[in-house]
mmCIF file with all atom_site columns, C-alpha atoms in Angstrom:
data_model
loop_
_atom_site.group_PDB
_atom_site.id
_atom_site.type_symbol
_atom_site.label_atom_id
_atom_site.label_alt_id
_atom_site.label_comp_id
_atom_site.label_asym_id
_atom_site.label_entity_id
_atom_site.label_seq_id
_atom_site.pdbx_PDB_ins_code
_atom_site.Cartn_x
_atom_site.Cartn_y
_atom_site.Cartn_z
_atom_site.occupancy
_atom_site.B_iso_or_equiv
_atom_site.pdbx_formal_charge
_atom_site.auth_seq_id
_atom_site.auth_comp_id
_atom_site.auth_asym_id
_atom_site.auth_atom_id
_atom_site.pdbx_PDB_model_num
ATOM 1   C CA . MET P 1 1   ? 8.556   10.618 -21.422 1.00 54.00 ? 1   MET P CA 1
ATOM 2   C CA . SER P 1 2   ? 4.759   11.934 -20.569 1.00 64.00 ? 2   SER P CA 1
ATOM 3   C CA . LYS P 1 3   ? 4.357   15.499 -21.116 1.00 75.00 ? 3   LYS P CA 1
ATOM 4   C CA . ILE P 1 4   ? 3.051   17.314 -17.962 1.00 86.00 ? 4   ILE P CA 1
ATOM 5   C CA . ASP P 1 5   ? -0.565  18.539 -18.207 1.00 84.00 ? 5   ASP P CA 1
ATOM 6   C CA . GLN P 1 6   ? -0.787  22.325 -18.014 1.00 89.00 ? 6   GLN P CA 1
ATOM 7   C CA . THR P 1 7   ? -4.582  22.500 -18.173 1.00 92.00 ? 7   THR P CA 1
ATOM 8   C CA . LEU P 1 8   ? -6.654  24.112 -15.392 1.00 94.00 ? 8   LEU P CA 1
ATOM 9   C CA . TYR P 1 9   ? -10.092 22.220 -14.685 1.00 95.00 ? 9   TYR P CA 1
ATOM 10  C CA . ARG P 1 10  ? -12.958 23.393 -12.993 1.00 91.00 ? 10  ARG P CA 1
ATOM 11  C CA . THR P 1 11  ? -13.910 19.879 -11.304 1.00 93.00 ? 11  THR P CA 1
ATOM 12  C CA . PRO P 1 12  ? -11.917 16.658 -11.284 1.00 95.00 ? 12  PRO P CA 1
ATOM 13  C CA . PHE P 1 13  ? -15.006 15.109 -12.796 1.00 94.00 ? 13  PHE P CA 1
ATOM 14  C CA . SER P 1 14  ? -13.862 14.954 -16.441 1.00 94.00 ? 14  SER P CA 1
ATOM 15  C CA . ALA P 1 15  ? -12.298 12.403 -18.719 1.00 96.00 ? 15  ALA P CA 1
ATOM 16  C CA . PRO P 1 16  ? -9.394  14.823 -19.545 1.00 95.00 ? 16  PRO P CA 1
ATOM 17  C CA . TYR P 1 17  ? -8.550  15.496 -16.068 1.00 96.00 ? 17  TYR P CA 1
ATOM 18  C CA . TRP P 1 18  ? -8.055  11.746 -15.410 1.00 96.00 ? 18  TRP P CA 1
ATOM 19  C CA . ARG P 1 19  ? -6.229  11.286 -18.592 1.00 95.00 ? 19  ARG P CA 1
ATOM 20  C CA . GLY P 1 20  ? -3.678  13.970 -17.398 1.00 94.00 ? 20  GLY P CA 1
ATOM 21  C CA . ALA P 1 21  ? -3.717  12.200 -13.960 1.00 96.00 ? 21  ALA P CA 1
ATOM 22  C CA . ASN P 1 22  ? -2.731  8.952  -15.476 1.00 96.00 ? 22  ASN P CA 1
ATOM 23  C CA . ARG P 1 23  ? -0.110  10.170 -17.686 1.00 94.00 ? 23  ARG P CA 1
ATOM 24  C CA . ALA P 1 24  ? 1.552   11.847 -14.498 1.00 95.00 ? 24  ALA P CA 1
ATOM 25  C CA . VAL P 1 25  ? 2.609   8.323  -13.576 1.00 96.00 ? 25  VAL P CA 1
ATOM 26  C CA . GLY P 1 26  ? 4.802   8.211  -16.694 1.00 94.00 ? 26  GLY P CA 1
ATOM 27  C CA . SER P 1 27  ? 6.567   11.406 -16.241 1.00 95.00 ? 27  SER P CA 1
ATOM 28  C CA . VAL P 1 28  ? 10.088  11.065 -14.867 1.00 95.00 ? 28  VAL P CA 1
ATOM 29  C CA . LYS P 1 29  ? 10.058  14.601 -13.735 1.00 96.00 ? 29  LYS P CA 1
ATOM 30  C CA . LEU P 1 30  ? 7.066   14.105 -11.576 1.00 97.00 ? 30  LEU P CA 1
ATOM 31  C CA . LEU P 1 31  ? 8.251   10.674 -10.151 1.00 97.00 ? 31  LEU P CA 1
ATOM 32  C CA . VAL P 1 32  ? 11.429  12.454 -9.172  1.00 97.00 ? 32  VAL P CA 1
ATOM 33  C CA . PHE P 1 33  ? 9.407   15.116 -7.442  1.00 98.00 ? 33  PHE P CA 1
ATOM 34  C CA . ALA P 1 34  ? 7.303   12.487 -5.521  1.00 98.00 ? 34  ALA P CA 1
ATOM 35  C CA . ALA P 1 35  ? 10.420  10.795 -4.345  1.00 97.00 ? 35  ALA P CA 1
ATOM 36  C CA . LEU P 1 36  ? 11.593  14.165 -3.136  1.00 98.00 ? 36  LEU P CA 1
ATOM 37  C CA . MET P 1 37  ? 8.419   14.744 -1.300  1.00 98.00 ? 37  MET P CA 1
ATOM 38  C CA . ILE P 1 38  ? 8.687   11.376 0.383   1.00 97.00 ? 38  ILE P CA 1
ATOM 39  C CA . ALA P 1 39  ? 12.281  12.452 1.562   1.00 96.00 ? 39  ALA P CA 1
ATOM 40  C CA . MET P 1 40  ? 10.766  15.802 2.604   1.00 97.00 ? 40  MET P CA 1
ATOM 41  C CA . ALA P 1 41  ? 7.965   13.942 4.707   1.00 96.00 ? 41  ALA P CA 1
ATOM 42  C CA . ARG P 1 42  ? 10.582  11.840 6.451   1.00 93.00 ? 42  ARG P CA 1
ATOM 43  C CA . ALA P 1 43  ? 12.484  14.954 7.352   1.00 95.00 ? 43  ALA P CA 1
ATOM 44  C CA . LEU P 1 44  ? 9.526   16.960 8.496   1.00 95.00 ? 44  LEU P CA 1
ATOM 45  C CA . SER P 1 45  ? 8.504   13.973 10.894  1.00 91.00 ? 45  SER P CA 1
ATOM 46  C CA . LEU P 1 46  ? 11.719  14.609 12.640  1.00 91.00 ? 46  LEU P CA 1
ATOM 47  C CA . ILE P 1 47  ? 10.576  18.170 13.634  1.00 93.00 ? 47  ILE P CA 1
ATOM 48  C CA . PRO P 1 48  ? 8.887   18.205 17.005  1.00 94.00 ? 48  PRO P CA 1
ATOM 49  C CA . SER P 1 49  ? 5.008   18.538 16.649  1.00 94.00 ? 49  SER P CA 1
ATOM 50  C CA . ILE P 1 50  ? 3.198   21.812 17.695  1.00 92.00 ? 50  ILE P CA 1
ATOM 51  C CA . PRO P 1 51  ? 1.037   21.486 20.796  1.00 94.00 ? 51  PRO P CA 1
ATOM 52  C CA . ILE P 1 52  ? -2.642  22.754 19.822  1.00 92.00 ? 52  ILE P CA 1
ATOM 53  C CA . ALA P 1 53  ? -5.212  22.382 22.526  1.00 81.00 ? 53  ALA P CA 1
ATOM 54  C CA . HIS P 1 54  ? -5.359  18.762 23.405  1.00 85.00 ? 54  HIS P CA 1
ATOM 55  C CA . THR P 1 55  ? -3.551  17.546 20.342  1.00 93.00 ? 55  THR P CA 1
ATOM 56  C CA . LYS P 1 56  ? -0.404  17.962 18.349  1.00 93.00 ? 56  LYS P CA 1
ATOM 57  C CA . LEU P 1 57  ? 0.278   19.097 14.783  1.00 95.00 ? 57  LEU P CA 1
ATOM 58  C CA . SER P 1 58  ? 3.005   17.360 12.865  1.00 95.00 ? 58  SER P CA 1
ATOM 59  C CA . PHE P 1 59  ? 4.383   18.560 9.386   1.00 96.00 ? 59  PHE P CA 1
ATOM 60  C CA . GLY P 1 60  ? 4.339   15.644 7.044   1.00 95.00 ? 60  GLY P CA 1
ATOM 61  C CA . PHE P 1 61  ? 0.946   16.928 5.784   1.00 97.00 ? 61  PHE P CA 1
ATOM 62  C CA . LEU P 1 62  ? 2.876   19.694 4.078   1.00 98.00 ? 62  LEU P CA 1
ATOM 63  C CA . ALA P 1 63  ? 4.906   17.217 1.788   1.00 98.00 ? 63  ALA P CA 1
ATOM 64  C CA . ARG P 1 64  ? 1.761   15.174 1.058   1.00 98.00 ? 64  ARG P CA 1
ATOM 65  C CA . ALA P 1 65  ? -0.323  18.374 0.008   1.00 98.00 ? 65  ALA P CA 1
ATOM 66  C CA . LEU P 1 66  ? 2.522   19.610 -2.032  1.00 98.00 ? 66  LEU P CA 1
ATOM 67  C CA . CYS P 1 67  ? 3.052   16.304 -3.786  1.00 98.00 ? 67  CYS P CA 1
ATOM 68  C CA . ALA P 1 68  ? -0.870  16.123 -4.424  1.00 98.00 ? 68  ALA P CA 1
ATOM 69  C CA . LEU P 1 69  ? -0.859  19.606 -5.874  1.00 98.00 ? 69  LEU P CA 1
ATOM 70  C CA . VAL P 1 70  ? 1.922   18.742 -8.471  1.00 98.00 ? 70  VAL P CA 1
ATOM 71  C CA . CYS P 1 71  ? 1.519   14.965 -9.057  1.00 97.00 ? 71  CYS P CA 1
ATOM 72  C CA . GLY P 1 72  ? -2.217  14.463 -8.976  1.00 97.00 ? 72  GLY P CA 1
ATOM 73  C CA . PRO P 1 73  ? -4.545  11.525 -7.623  1.00 98.00 ? 73  PRO P CA 1
ATOM 74  C CA . VAL P 1 74  ? -3.212  8.685  -9.437  1.00 98.00 ? 74  VAL P CA 1
ATOM 75  C CA . LEU P 1 75  ? 0.558   9.256  -8.664  1.00 98.00 ? 75  LEU P CA 1
ATOM 76  C CA . GLY P 1 76  ? -0.748  10.661 -5.372  1.00 98.00 ? 76  GLY P CA 1
ATOM 77  C CA . LEU P 1 77  ? -2.073  7.374  -4.264  1.00 98.00 ? 77  LEU P CA 1
ATOM 78  C CA . LEU P 1 78  ? 1.290   5.553  -5.245  1.00 98.00 ? 78  LEU P CA 1
ATOM 79  C CA . TYR P 1 79  ? 3.002   8.117  -3.218  1.00 98.00 ? 79  TYR P CA 1
ATOM 80  C CA . GLY P 1 80  ? 0.778   7.644  -0.156  1.00 97.00 ? 80  GLY P CA 1
ATOM 81  C CA . PHE P 1 81  ? 1.359   3.805  -0.218  1.00 98.00 ? 81  PHE P CA 1
ATOM 82  C CA . ALA P 1 82  ? 5.217   4.381  -0.626  1.00 97.00 ? 82  ALA P CA 1
ATOM 83  C CA . GLU P 1 83  ? 5.402   7.211  1.978   1.00 97.00 ? 83  GLU P CA 1
ATOM 84  C CA . ASP P 1 84  ? 3.643   5.173  4.680   1.00 96.00 ? 84  ASP P CA 1
ATOM 85  C CA . ILE P 1 85  ? 5.407   1.742  4.089   1.00 96.00 ? 85  ILE P CA 1
ATOM 86  C CA . LEU P 1 86  ? 8.891   3.554  3.933   1.00 94.00 ? 86  LEU P CA 1
ATOM 87  C CA . GLY P 1 87  ? 8.147   5.597  6.853   1.00 92.00 ? 87  GLY P CA 1
ATOM 88  C CA . PHE P 1 88  ? 7.490   2.650  9.044   1.00 92.00 ? 88  PHE P CA 1
ATOM 89  C CA . ILE P 1 89  ? 10.469  0.823  7.723   1.00 92.00 ? 89  ILE P CA 1
ATOM 90  C CA . LEU P 1 90  ? 12.622  3.823  8.528   1.00 89.00 ? 90  LEU P CA 1
ATOM 91  C CA . GLN P 1 91  ? 11.073  5.092  11.527  1.00 85.00 ? 91  GLN P CA 1
ATOM 92  C CA . PRO P 1 92  ? 9.029   2.151  13.095  1.00 85.00 ? 92  PRO P CA 1
ATOM 93  C CA . SER P 1 93  ? 6.639   3.037  15.818  1.00 78.00 ? 93  SER P CA 1
ATOM 94  C CA . GLY P 1 94  ? 4.710   -0.097 17.381  1.00 76.00 ? 94  GLY P CA 1
ATOM 95  C CA . GLU P 1 95  ? 3.081   -2.672 15.091  1.00 80.00 ? 95  GLU P CA 1
ATOM 96  C CA . PHE P 1 96  ? 2.365   -2.106 11.465  1.00 91.00 ? 96  PHE P CA 1
ATOM 97  C CA . PHE P 1 97  ? -1.176  -1.791 10.461  1.00 94.00 ? 97  PHE P CA 1
ATOM 98  C CA . PHE P 1 98  ? -2.209  -1.452 6.955   1.00 96.00 ? 98  PHE P CA 1
ATOM 99  C CA . GLY P 1 99  ? -5.325  0.545  7.698   1.00 96.00 ? 99  GLY P CA 1
ATOM 100 C CA . TYR P 1 100 ? -3.118  3.698  8.533   1.00 95.00 ? 100 TYR P CA 1
ATOM 101 C CA . THR P 1 101 ? -1.511  3.126  4.948   1.00 97.00 ? 101 THR P CA 1
ATOM 102 C CA . LEU P 1 102 ? -4.952  3.302  3.356   1.00 98.00 ? 102 LEU P CA 1
ATOM 103 C CA . SER P 1 103 ? -5.606  6.463  5.188   1.00 98.00 ? 103 SER P CA 1
ATOM 104 C CA . THR P 1 104 ? -2.533  8.006  3.854   1.00 97.00 ? 104 THR P CA 1
ATOM 105 C CA . MET P 1 105 ? -3.533  7.217  0.495   1.00 98.00 ? 105 MET P CA 1
ATOM 106 C CA . ALA P 1 106 ? -7.102  8.403  0.962   1.00 98.00 ? 106 ALA P CA 1
ATOM 107 C CA . GLY P 1 107 ? -5.627  11.825 2.337   1.00 98.00 ? 107 GLY P CA 1
ATOM 108 C CA . MET P 1 108 ? -3.482  12.009 -0.614  1.00 98.00 ? 108 MET P CA 1
ATOM 109 C CA . LEU P 1 109 ? -6.508  11.448 -2.996  1.00 98.00 ? 109 LEU P CA 1
ATOM 110 C CA . VAL P 1 110 ? -8.411  14.196 -1.143  1.00 98.00 ? 110 VAL P CA 1
ATOM 111 C CA . TYR P 1 111 ? -5.680  16.611 -1.448  1.00 98.00 ? 111 TYR P CA 1
ATOM 112 C CA . ALA P 1 112 ? -5.208  15.949 -5.025  1.00 98.00 ? 112 ALA P CA 1
ATOM 113 C CA . LEU P 1 113 ? -8.850  16.227 -5.906  1.00 98.00 ? 113 LEU P CA 1
ATOM 114 C CA . CYS P 1 114 ? -8.891  19.624 -4.308  1.00 97.00 ? 114 CYS P CA 1
ATOM 115 C CA . PHE P 1 115 ? -5.480  21.001 -5.484  1.00 97.00 ? 115 PHE P CA 1
ATOM 116 C CA . TYR P 1 116 ? -4.231  19.173 -8.782  1.00 97.00 ? 116 TYR P CA 1
ATOM 117 C CA . ARG P 1 117 ? -4.862  21.301 -12.057 1.00 96.00 ? 117 ARG P CA 1
ATOM 118 C CA . ALA P 1 118 ? -7.334  23.605 -9.782  1.00 95.00 ? 118 ALA P CA 1
ATOM 119 C CA . ARG P 1 119 ? -7.235  27.196 -9.150  1.00 94.00 ? 119 ARG P CA 1
ATOM 120 C CA . ILE P 1 120 ? -5.821  27.459 -5.562  1.00 96.00 ? 120 ILE P CA 1
ATOM 121 C CA . THR P 1 121 ? -7.844  29.425 -3.234  1.00 96.00 ? 121 THR P CA 1
ATOM 122 C CA . VAL P 1 122 ? -8.293  29.817 0.615   1.00 97.00 ? 122 VAL P CA 1
ATOM 123 C CA . TRP P 1 123 ? -11.743 27.989 0.329   1.00 96.00 ? 123 TRP P CA 1
ATOM 124 C CA . ARG P 1 124 ? -9.910  24.927 -1.406  1.00 97.00 ? 124 ARG P CA 1
ATOM 125 C CA . LEU P 1 125 ? -7.317  24.938 1.507   1.00 98.00 ? 125 LEU P CA 1
ATOM 126 C CA . VAL P 1 126 ? -10.224 24.897 4.055   1.00 98.00 ? 126 VAL P CA 1
ATOM 127 C CA . LEU P 1 127 ? -12.367 22.259 2.160   1.00 98.00 ? 127 LEU P CA 1
ATOM 128 C CA . ALA P 1 128 ? -9.386  19.948 1.680   1.00 98.00 ? 128 ALA P CA 1
ATOM 129 C CA . ASN P 1 129 ? -8.119  20.046 5.290   1.00 98.00 ? 129 ASN P CA 1
ATOM 130 C CA . LEU P 1 130 ? -11.681 19.747 6.658   1.00 98.00 ? 130 LEU P CA 1
ATOM 131 C CA . LEU P 1 131 ? -12.406 16.601 4.564   1.00 98.00 ? 131 LEU P CA 1
ATOM 132 C CA . VAL P 1 132 ? -8.934  15.125 5.344   1.00 98.00 ? 132 VAL P CA 1
ATOM 133 C CA . ASN P 1 133 ? -9.302  15.769 9.205   1.00 98.00 ? 133 ASN P CA 1
ATOM 134 C CA . VAL P 1 134 ? -12.910 14.770 9.483   1.00 98.00 ? 134 VAL P CA 1
ATOM 135 C CA . PHE P 1 135 ? -13.500 11.935 7.100   1.00 98.00 ? 135 PHE P CA 1
ATOM 136 C CA . VAL P 1 136 ? -9.909  10.435 6.771   1.00 98.00 ? 136 VAL P CA 1
ATOM 137 C CA . ASN P 1 137 ? -8.304  11.042 10.202  1.00 97.00 ? 137 ASN P CA 1
ATOM 138 C CA . ALA P 1 138 ? -11.311 10.865 12.321  1.00 97.00 ? 138 ALA P CA 1
ATOM 139 C CA . ALA P 1 139 ? -13.792 8.648  10.511  1.00 98.00 ? 139 ALA P CA 1
ATOM 140 C CA . MET P 1 140 ? -11.396 6.090  8.935   1.00 98.00 ? 140 MET P CA 1
ATOM 141 C CA . GLY P 1 141 ? -8.940  6.482  11.756  1.00 97.00 ? 141 GLY P CA 1
ATOM 142 C CA . SER P 1 142 ? -11.512 5.616  14.404  1.00 97.00 ? 142 SER P CA 1
ATOM 143 C CA . VAL P 1 143 ? -12.273 2.314  12.474  1.00 97.00 ? 143 VAL P CA 1
ATOM 144 C CA . TRP P 1 144 ? -8.545  1.359  12.760  1.00 97.00 ? 144 TRP P CA 1
ATOM 145 C CA . THR P 1 145 ? -8.335  2.314  16.333  1.00 95.00 ? 145 THR P CA 1
ATOM 146 C CA . MET P 1 146 ? -11.432 0.231  17.068  1.00 95.00 ? 146 MET P CA 1
ATOM 147 C CA . MET P 1 147 ? -9.959  -2.698 15.438  1.00 95.00 ? 147 MET P CA 1
ATOM 148 C CA . ILE P 1 148 ? -6.495  -2.450 17.212  1.00 93.00 ? 148 ILE P CA 1
ATOM 149 C CA . ARG P 1 149 ? -7.683  -1.405 20.559  1.00 92.00 ? 149 ARG P CA 1
ATOM 150 C CA . LYS P 1 150 ? -11.358 -2.549 20.695  1.00 89.00 ? 150 LYS P CA 1
ATOM 151 C CA . GLY P 1 151 ? -14.106 -0.430 22.232  1.00 90.00 ? 151 GLY P CA 1
ATOM 152 C CA . GLY P 1 152 ? -17.025 1.344  20.627  1.00 94.00 ? 152 GLY P CA 1
ATOM 153 C CA . TYR P 1 153 ? -16.701 3.324  17.339  1.00 96.00 ? 153 TYR P CA 1
ATOM 154 C CA . TRP P 1 154 ? -18.378 6.537  18.333  1.00 96.00 ? 154 TRP P CA 1
ATOM 155 C CA . GLY P 1 155 ? -16.237 6.791  21.346  1.00 94.00 ? 155 GLY P CA 1
ATOM 156 C CA . TRP P 1 156 ? -13.202 6.803  19.415  1.00 96.00 ? 156 TRP P CA 1
ATOM 157 C CA . PHE P 1 157 ? -14.626 8.928  16.647  1.00 97.00 ? 157 PHE P CA 1
ATOM 158 C CA . ILE P 1 158 ? -15.868 11.794 18.988  1.00 96.00 ? 158 ILE P CA 1
ATOM 159 C CA . VAL P 1 159 ? -12.408 11.916 20.639  1.00 95.00 ? 159 VAL P CA 1
ATOM 160 C CA . SER P 1 160 ? -10.676 11.944 17.346  1.00 97.00 ? 160 SER P CA 1
ATOM 161 C CA . LEU P 1 161 ? -12.897 14.504 15.623  1.00 97.00 ? 161 LEU P CA 1
ATOM 162 C CA . SER P 1 162 ? -12.389 17.196 18.407  1.00 96.00 ? 162 SER P CA 1
ATOM 163 C CA . LYS P 1 163 ? -8.664  16.713 18.033  1.00 96.00 ? 163 LYS P CA 1
ATOM 164 C CA . ASN P 1 164 ? -8.756  16.868 14.253  1.00 97.00 ? 164 ASN P CA 1
ATOM 165 C CA . LEU P 1 165 ? -10.936 20.002 14.212  1.00 97.00 ? 165 LEU P CA 1
ATOM 166 C CA . ALA P 1 166 ? -8.602  21.798 16.315  1.00 96.00 ? 166 ALA P CA 1
ATOM 167 C CA . THR P 1 167 ? -5.941  21.414 13.783  1.00 97.00 ? 167 THR P CA 1
ATOM 168 C CA . VAL P 1 168 ? -7.853  22.511 10.584  1.00 97.00 ? 168 VAL P CA 1
ATOM 169 C CA . LEU P 1 169 ? -7.105  26.261 10.679  1.00 97.00 ? 169 LEU P CA 1
ATOM 170 C CA . PRO P 1 170 ? -3.392  25.858 11.677  1.00 97.00 ? 170 PRO P CA 1
ATOM 171 C CA . LYS P 1 171 ? -2.962  23.384 8.600   1.00 98.00 ? 171 LYS P CA 1
ATOM 172 C CA . VAL P 1 172 ? -4.684  25.890 6.329   1.00 98.00 ? 172 VAL P CA 1
ATOM 173 C CA . LEU P 1 173 ? -2.535  28.770 7.646   1.00 98.00 ? 173 LEU P CA 1
ATOM 174 C CA . LEU P 1 174 ? 0.676   26.680 7.095   1.00 98.00 ? 174 LEU P CA 1
ATOM 175 C CA . LEU P 1 175 ? -0.409  25.498 3.657   1.00 98.00 ? 175 LEU P CA 1
ATOM 176 C CA . TYR P 1 176 ? -1.406  28.979 2.722   1.00 98.00 ? 176 TYR P CA 1
ATOM 177 C CA . ILE P 1 177 ? 2.189   30.270 3.467   1.00 97.00 ? 177 ILE P CA 1
ATOM 178 C CA . LEU P 1 178 ? 3.774   27.312 1.738   1.00 97.00 ? 178 LEU P CA 1
ATOM 179 C CA . PHE P 1 179 ? 1.664   27.610 -1.447  1.00 97.00 ? 179 PHE P CA 1
ATOM 180 C CA . GLN P 1 180 ? 2.042   31.206 -1.624  1.00 96.00 ? 180 GLN P CA 1
ATOM 181 C CA . ALA P 1 181 ? 5.659   30.875 -1.668  1.00 96.00 ? 181 ALA P CA 1
ATOM 182 C CA . LEU P 1 182 ? 6.158   27.966 -3.960  1.00 97.00 ? 182 LEU P CA 1
ATOM 183 C CA . LEU P 1 183 ? 3.272   28.354 -6.514  1.00 96.00 ? 183 LEU P CA 1
ATOM 184 C CA . PRO P 1 184 ? 5.428   30.986 -8.575  1.00 94.00 ? 184 PRO P CA 1
ATOM 185 C CA . ILE P 1 185 ? 8.352   28.492 -8.464  1.00 95.00 ? 185 ILE P CA 1
ATOM 186 C CA . LEU P 1 186 ? 6.591   25.464 -9.430  1.00 96.00 ? 186 LEU P CA 1
ATOM 187 C CA . GLN P 1 187 ? 4.797   27.408 -12.363 1.00 94.00 ? 187 GLN P CA 1
ATOM 188 C CA . ARG P 1 188 ? 8.191   28.683 -13.676 1.00 93.00 ? 188 ARG P CA 1
ATOM 189 C CA . MET P 1 189 ? 9.626   25.098 -13.592 1.00 94.00 ? 189 MET P CA 1
ATOM 190 C CA . GLY P 1 190 ? 6.644   23.869 -15.605 1.00 93.00 ? 190 GLY P CA 1
ATOM 191 C CA . LEU P 1 191 ? 5.414   21.499 -12.954 1.00 96.00 ? 191 LEU P CA 1
ATOM 192 C CA . ILE P 1 192 ? 2.094   23.185 -12.720 1.00 96.00 ? 192 ILE P CA 1
ATOM 193 C CA . PRO P 1 193 ? -0.143  25.480 -14.616 1.00 94.00 ? 193 PRO P CA 1
ATOM 194 C CA . ARG P 1 194 ? -0.614  29.193 -13.753 1.00 88.00 ? 194 ARG P CA 1
ATOM 195 C CA . GLN P 1 195 ? -3.030  28.424 -10.833 1.00 81.00 ? 195 GLN P CA 1
ATOM 196 C CA . THR P 1 196 ? -2.968  31.795 -9.160  1.00 77.00 ? 196 THR P CA 1
ATOM 197 C CA . GLN P 1 197 ? -1.781  35.429 -9.948  1.00 76.00 ? 197 GLN P CA 1
ATOM 198 C CA . GLY P 1 198 ? -0.166  37.198 -7.162  1.00 83.00 ? 198 GLY P CA 1
ATOM 199 C CA . ARG P 1 199 ? -1.845  36.405 -3.762  1.00 92.00 ? 199 ARG P CA 1
ATOM 200 C CA . ILE P 1 200 ? -3.993  33.521 -3.179  1.00 95.00 ? 200 ILE P CA 1
ATOM 201 C CA . THR P 1 201 ? -7.541  34.713 -2.927  1.00 94.00 ? 201 THR P CA 1
ATOM 202 C CA . PHE P 1 202 ? -10.404 33.517 -0.651  1.00 93.00 ? 202 PHE P CA 1
ATOM 203 C CA . TYR P 1 203 ? -12.514 32.283 -3.620  1.00 88.00 ? 203 TYR P CA 1
#
């Protein structure tokens, strides 16, 4: 059984960071946690979305961000693949398109690079959601929409970008509340290092 890495890193651009992330795949405790987060994501998808401006905010991102925080980028990519495939099997909606699986995996990678073995701050919460919403949901998502529905890329991108920007701050607020409540518990369970003391600070 692989030991869970308890080191905090300033950036993910180091060999020890990725060695720890690779070892996470062999941890039974983390594999079980990832499986629980898949179940949590499915349960959250049953909750009605919150209308915000001209779009809606669903809650599946909470399970993904939490899994990325604990499990890291390597196991997070596997989680993204499994969650999207199982989600379609259990709750099919329209035709399956693998591009959206890639988007789920990319979103997990961004969350993990921002949260895994890093000191959690409001700035990191904002950065992670901004990157996911702009580059994954809007930029990548517009490619898949263009391939499925045809039309010009920039037309789809502008519409998608405006919708995704509207949900950035609500997502940050929900993640702040979730992480503030769960970080001490996850630290006591030995799933994450001590990433914050008391309240999550801005920087």
